[in-house]
mmCIF file of C-alpha atoms in Angstrom:
data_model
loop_
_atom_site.group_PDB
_atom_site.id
_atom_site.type_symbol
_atom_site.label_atom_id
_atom_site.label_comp_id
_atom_site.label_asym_id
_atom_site.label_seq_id
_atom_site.Cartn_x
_atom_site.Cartn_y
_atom_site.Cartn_z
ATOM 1 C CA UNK A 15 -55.920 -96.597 -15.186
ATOM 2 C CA UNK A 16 -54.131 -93.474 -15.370
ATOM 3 C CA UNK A 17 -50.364 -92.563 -13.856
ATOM 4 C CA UNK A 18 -49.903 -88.997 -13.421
ATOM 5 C CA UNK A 19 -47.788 -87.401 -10.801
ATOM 6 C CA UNK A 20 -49.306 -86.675 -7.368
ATOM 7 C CA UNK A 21 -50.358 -83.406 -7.002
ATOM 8 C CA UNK A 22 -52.487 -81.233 -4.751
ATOM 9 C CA UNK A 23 -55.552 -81.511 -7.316
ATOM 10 C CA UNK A 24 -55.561 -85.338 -7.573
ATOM 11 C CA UNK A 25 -54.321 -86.122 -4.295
ATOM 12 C CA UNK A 26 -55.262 -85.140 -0.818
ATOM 13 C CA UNK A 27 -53.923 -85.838 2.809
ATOM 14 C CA UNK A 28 -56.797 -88.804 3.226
ATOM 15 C CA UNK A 29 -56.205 -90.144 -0.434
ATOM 16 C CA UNK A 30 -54.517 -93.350 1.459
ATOM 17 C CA UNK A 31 -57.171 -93.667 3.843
ATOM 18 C CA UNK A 32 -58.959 -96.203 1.406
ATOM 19 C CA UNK A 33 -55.881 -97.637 0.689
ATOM 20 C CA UNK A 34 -54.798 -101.398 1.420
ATOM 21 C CA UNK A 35 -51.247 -101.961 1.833
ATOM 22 C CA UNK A 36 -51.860 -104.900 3.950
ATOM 23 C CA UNK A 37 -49.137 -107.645 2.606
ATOM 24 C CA UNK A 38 -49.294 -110.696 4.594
ATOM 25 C CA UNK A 39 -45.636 -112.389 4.431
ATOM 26 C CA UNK A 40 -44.715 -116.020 4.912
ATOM 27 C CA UNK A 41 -41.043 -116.067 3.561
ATOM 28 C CA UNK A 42 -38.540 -113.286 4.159
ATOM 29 C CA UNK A 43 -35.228 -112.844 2.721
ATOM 30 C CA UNK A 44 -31.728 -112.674 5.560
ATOM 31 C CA UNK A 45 -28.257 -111.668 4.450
ATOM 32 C CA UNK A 46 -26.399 -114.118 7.031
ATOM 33 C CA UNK A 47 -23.011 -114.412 6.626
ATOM 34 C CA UNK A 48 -22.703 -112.453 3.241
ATOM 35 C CA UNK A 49 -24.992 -114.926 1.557
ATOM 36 C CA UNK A 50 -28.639 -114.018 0.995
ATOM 37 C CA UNK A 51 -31.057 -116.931 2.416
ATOM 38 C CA UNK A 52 -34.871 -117.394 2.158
ATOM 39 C CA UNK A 53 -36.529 -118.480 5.794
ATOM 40 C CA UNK A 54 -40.237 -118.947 7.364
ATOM 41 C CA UNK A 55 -41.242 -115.477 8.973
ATOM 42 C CA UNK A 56 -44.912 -114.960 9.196
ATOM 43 C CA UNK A 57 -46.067 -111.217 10.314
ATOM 44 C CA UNK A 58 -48.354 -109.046 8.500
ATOM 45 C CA UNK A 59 -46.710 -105.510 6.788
ATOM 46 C CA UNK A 60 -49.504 -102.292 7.092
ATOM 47 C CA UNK A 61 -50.073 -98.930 8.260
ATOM 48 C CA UNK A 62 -52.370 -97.605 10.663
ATOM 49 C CA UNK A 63 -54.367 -95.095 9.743
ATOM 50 C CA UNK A 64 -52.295 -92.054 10.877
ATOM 51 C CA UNK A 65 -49.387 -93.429 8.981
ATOM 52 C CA UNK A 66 -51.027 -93.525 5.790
ATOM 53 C CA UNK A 67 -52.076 -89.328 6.897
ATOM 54 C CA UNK A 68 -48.226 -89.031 7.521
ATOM 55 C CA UNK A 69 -47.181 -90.256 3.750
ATOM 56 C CA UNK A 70 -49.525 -88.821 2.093
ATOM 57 C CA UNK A 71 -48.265 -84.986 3.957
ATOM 58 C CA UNK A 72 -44.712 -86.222 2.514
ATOM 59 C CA UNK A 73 -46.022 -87.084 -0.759
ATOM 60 C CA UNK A 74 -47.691 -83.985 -1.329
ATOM 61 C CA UNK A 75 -44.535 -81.790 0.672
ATOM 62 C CA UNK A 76 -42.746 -81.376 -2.475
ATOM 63 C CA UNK A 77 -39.673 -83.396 -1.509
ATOM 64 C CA UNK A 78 -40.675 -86.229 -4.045
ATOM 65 C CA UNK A 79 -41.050 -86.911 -7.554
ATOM 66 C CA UNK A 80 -44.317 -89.106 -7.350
ATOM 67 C CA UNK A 81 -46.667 -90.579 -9.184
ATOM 68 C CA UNK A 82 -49.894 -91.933 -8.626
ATOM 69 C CA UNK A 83 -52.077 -94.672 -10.704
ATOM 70 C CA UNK A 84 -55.474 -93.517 -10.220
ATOM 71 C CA UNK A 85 -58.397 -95.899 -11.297
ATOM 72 C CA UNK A 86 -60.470 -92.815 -11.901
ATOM 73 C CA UNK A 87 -60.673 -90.925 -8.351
ATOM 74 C CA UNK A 88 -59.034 -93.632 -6.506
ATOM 75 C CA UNK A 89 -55.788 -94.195 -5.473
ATOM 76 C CA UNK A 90 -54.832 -97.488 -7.018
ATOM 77 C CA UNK A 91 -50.859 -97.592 -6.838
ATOM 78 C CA UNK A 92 -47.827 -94.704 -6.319
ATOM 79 C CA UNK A 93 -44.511 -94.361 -6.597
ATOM 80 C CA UNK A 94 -42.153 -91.925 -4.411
ATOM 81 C CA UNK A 95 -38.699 -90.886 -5.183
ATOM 82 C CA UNK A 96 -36.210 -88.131 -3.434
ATOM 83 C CA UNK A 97 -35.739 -85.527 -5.777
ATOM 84 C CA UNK A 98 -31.896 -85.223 -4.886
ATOM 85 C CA UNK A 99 -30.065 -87.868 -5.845
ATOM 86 C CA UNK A 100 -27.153 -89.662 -3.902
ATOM 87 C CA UNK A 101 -24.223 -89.198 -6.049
ATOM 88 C CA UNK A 102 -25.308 -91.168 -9.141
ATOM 89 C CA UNK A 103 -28.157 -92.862 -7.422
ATOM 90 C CA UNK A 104 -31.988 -92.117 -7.406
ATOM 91 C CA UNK A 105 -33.446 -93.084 -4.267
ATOM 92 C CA UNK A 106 -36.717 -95.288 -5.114
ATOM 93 C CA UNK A 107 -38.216 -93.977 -1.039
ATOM 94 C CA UNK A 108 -41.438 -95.567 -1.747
ATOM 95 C CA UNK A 109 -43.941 -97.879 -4.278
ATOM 96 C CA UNK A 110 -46.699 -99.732 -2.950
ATOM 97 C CA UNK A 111 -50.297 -101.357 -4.871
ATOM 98 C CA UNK A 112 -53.058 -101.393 -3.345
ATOM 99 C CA UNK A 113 -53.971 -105.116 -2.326
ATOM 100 C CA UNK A 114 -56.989 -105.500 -4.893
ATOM 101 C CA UNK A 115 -54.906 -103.798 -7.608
ATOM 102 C CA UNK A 116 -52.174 -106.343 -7.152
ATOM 103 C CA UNK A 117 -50.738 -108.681 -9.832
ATOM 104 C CA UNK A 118 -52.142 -107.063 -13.154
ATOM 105 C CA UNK A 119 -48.968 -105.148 -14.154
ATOM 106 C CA UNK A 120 -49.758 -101.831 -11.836
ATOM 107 C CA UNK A 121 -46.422 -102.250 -9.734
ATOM 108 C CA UNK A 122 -44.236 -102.372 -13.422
ATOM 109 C CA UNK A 123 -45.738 -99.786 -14.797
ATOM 110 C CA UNK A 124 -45.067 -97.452 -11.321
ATOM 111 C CA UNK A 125 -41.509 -99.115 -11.365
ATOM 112 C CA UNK A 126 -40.832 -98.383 -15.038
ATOM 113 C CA UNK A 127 -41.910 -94.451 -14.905
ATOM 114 C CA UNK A 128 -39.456 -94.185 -11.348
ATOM 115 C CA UNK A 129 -36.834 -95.526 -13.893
ATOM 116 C CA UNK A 130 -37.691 -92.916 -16.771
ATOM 117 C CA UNK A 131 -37.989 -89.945 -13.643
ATOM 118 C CA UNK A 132 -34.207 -91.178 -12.622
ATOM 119 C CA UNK A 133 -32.703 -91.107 -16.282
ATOM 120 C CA UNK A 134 -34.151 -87.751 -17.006
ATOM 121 C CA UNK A 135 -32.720 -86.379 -13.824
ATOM 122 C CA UNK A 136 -29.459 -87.952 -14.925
ATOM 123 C CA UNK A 137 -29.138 -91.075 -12.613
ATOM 124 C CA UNK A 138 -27.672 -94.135 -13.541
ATOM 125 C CA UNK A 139 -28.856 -96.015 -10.849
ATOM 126 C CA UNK A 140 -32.013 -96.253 -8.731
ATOM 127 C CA UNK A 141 -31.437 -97.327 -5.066
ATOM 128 C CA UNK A 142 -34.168 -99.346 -3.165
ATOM 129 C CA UNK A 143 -33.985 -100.547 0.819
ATOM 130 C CA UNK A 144 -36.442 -102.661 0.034
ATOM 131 C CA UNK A 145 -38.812 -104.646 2.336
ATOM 132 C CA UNK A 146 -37.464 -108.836 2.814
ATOM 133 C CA UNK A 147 -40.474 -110.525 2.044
ATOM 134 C CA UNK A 148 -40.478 -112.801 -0.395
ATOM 135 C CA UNK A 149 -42.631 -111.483 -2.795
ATOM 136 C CA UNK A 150 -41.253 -107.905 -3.120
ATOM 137 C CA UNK A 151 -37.493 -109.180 -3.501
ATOM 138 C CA UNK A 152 -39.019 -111.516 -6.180
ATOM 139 C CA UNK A 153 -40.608 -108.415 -8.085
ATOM 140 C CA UNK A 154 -37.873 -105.843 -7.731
ATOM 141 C CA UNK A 155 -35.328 -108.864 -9.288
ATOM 142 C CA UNK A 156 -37.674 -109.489 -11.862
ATOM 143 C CA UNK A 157 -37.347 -106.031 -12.592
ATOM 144 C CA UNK A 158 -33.651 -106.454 -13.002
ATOM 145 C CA UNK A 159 -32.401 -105.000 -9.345
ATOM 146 C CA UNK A 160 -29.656 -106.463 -8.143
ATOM 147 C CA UNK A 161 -27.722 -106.231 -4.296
ATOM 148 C CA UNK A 162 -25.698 -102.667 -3.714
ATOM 149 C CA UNK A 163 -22.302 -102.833 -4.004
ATOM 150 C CA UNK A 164 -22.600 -99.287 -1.724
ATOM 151 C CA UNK A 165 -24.706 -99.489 1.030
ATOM 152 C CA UNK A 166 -26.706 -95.389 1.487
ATOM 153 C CA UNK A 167 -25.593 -95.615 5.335
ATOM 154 C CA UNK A 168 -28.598 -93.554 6.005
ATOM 155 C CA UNK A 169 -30.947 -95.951 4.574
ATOM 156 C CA UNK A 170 -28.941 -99.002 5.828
ATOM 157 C CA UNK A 171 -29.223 -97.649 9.454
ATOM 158 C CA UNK A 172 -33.207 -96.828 9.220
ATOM 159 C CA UNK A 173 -34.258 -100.506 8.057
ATOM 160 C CA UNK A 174 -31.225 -102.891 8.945
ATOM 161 C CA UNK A 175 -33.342 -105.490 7.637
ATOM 162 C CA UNK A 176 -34.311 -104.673 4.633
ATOM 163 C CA UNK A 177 -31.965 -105.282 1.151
ATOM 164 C CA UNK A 178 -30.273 -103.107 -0.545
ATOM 165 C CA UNK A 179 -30.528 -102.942 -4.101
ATOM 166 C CA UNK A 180 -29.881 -100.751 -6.947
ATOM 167 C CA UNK A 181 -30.964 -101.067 -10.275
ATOM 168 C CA UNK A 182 -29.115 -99.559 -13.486
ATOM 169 C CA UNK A 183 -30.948 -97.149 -15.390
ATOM 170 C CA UNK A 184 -29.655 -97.354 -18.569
ATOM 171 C CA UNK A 185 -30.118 -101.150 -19.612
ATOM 172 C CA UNK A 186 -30.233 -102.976 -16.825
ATOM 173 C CA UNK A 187 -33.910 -103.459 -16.628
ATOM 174 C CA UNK A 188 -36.903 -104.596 -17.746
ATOM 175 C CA UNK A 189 -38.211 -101.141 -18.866
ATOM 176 C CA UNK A 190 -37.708 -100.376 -21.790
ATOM 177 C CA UNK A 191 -35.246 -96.662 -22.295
#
């Protein structure tokens, strides 16, 4: 497995075609009441196909800093952040595994080379609106993320469901500097 950044001569617009972000999700996580709660929610979290032809045009647009985990030719993992950052904050946009890649350390590694990207650019902070489910709050605390004190409004507004997290660059996680 090799993490490189995306670029036009490792990654095309159908390089997600093959891709399974299918995450099936039991267990979601609601702020109610200024208290974060865990409760049954069953729906299944995927793209259609034209979706996955939409990210990959953003990833490859120039507006990110991404990097793909490529298990030689194929797309096993990537991670997408804005380039500009939000006062002191790097915005983490986007890091997904696909399904059969899942649970052998892929999603760290992708994590932990958005947190090197976001010191070097001279962030202290990356920002995630992450999705509720159960099993990505569980990873991005494990990681060492924690709930945003500041809310991006922008981000807030987009997916008013999702949690807001930020994770310190300098210490604060798992990675080590």
């Amino acid at each position: 497995m090799t993490i490189a950044p995306i670029t036009p001569e490792n990654f095309r617009e159908d390089s997600l075609d093959s891709f399974v972000r299918t995450q099936e999700v039991t267990e979601v996580y609601r702020l109610r009441d200024g208290v974060c709660r865990l409760e049954a929610c069953r729906f299944t979290d995927d793209w259609f196909p034209a979706r996955k032809r939409e990210k990959a045009k953003a990833l490859l647009s120039g507006r990110y800093a991404a990097w793909g985990a490529f298990d030689g030719e194929r797309l096993a993992g990537f991670v997408a952040l804005e380039k500009e950052l939000d006062e002191n904050r790097m915005i983490l946009d986007s890091m997904h595994v696909s399904r059969e890649y899942r649970r052998q350390g892929l999603g760290r590694a992708l994590f932990c080379r958005a947190v090197d990207e976001a010191r070097a650019r001279g962030a202290k902070q990356l920002y995630i609106s992450a999705c509720i489910s159960k099993e990505t709050i569980a990873f991005y605390r494990a990681m060492g993320c924690i709930p945003a004190d500041r809310f991006i409004r922008r981000l807030a507004e987009e997916e008013p469901c999702d949690l807001q997290l930020v994770c310190d660059v300098n210490g604060g996680t798992s990675c080590k500097a």
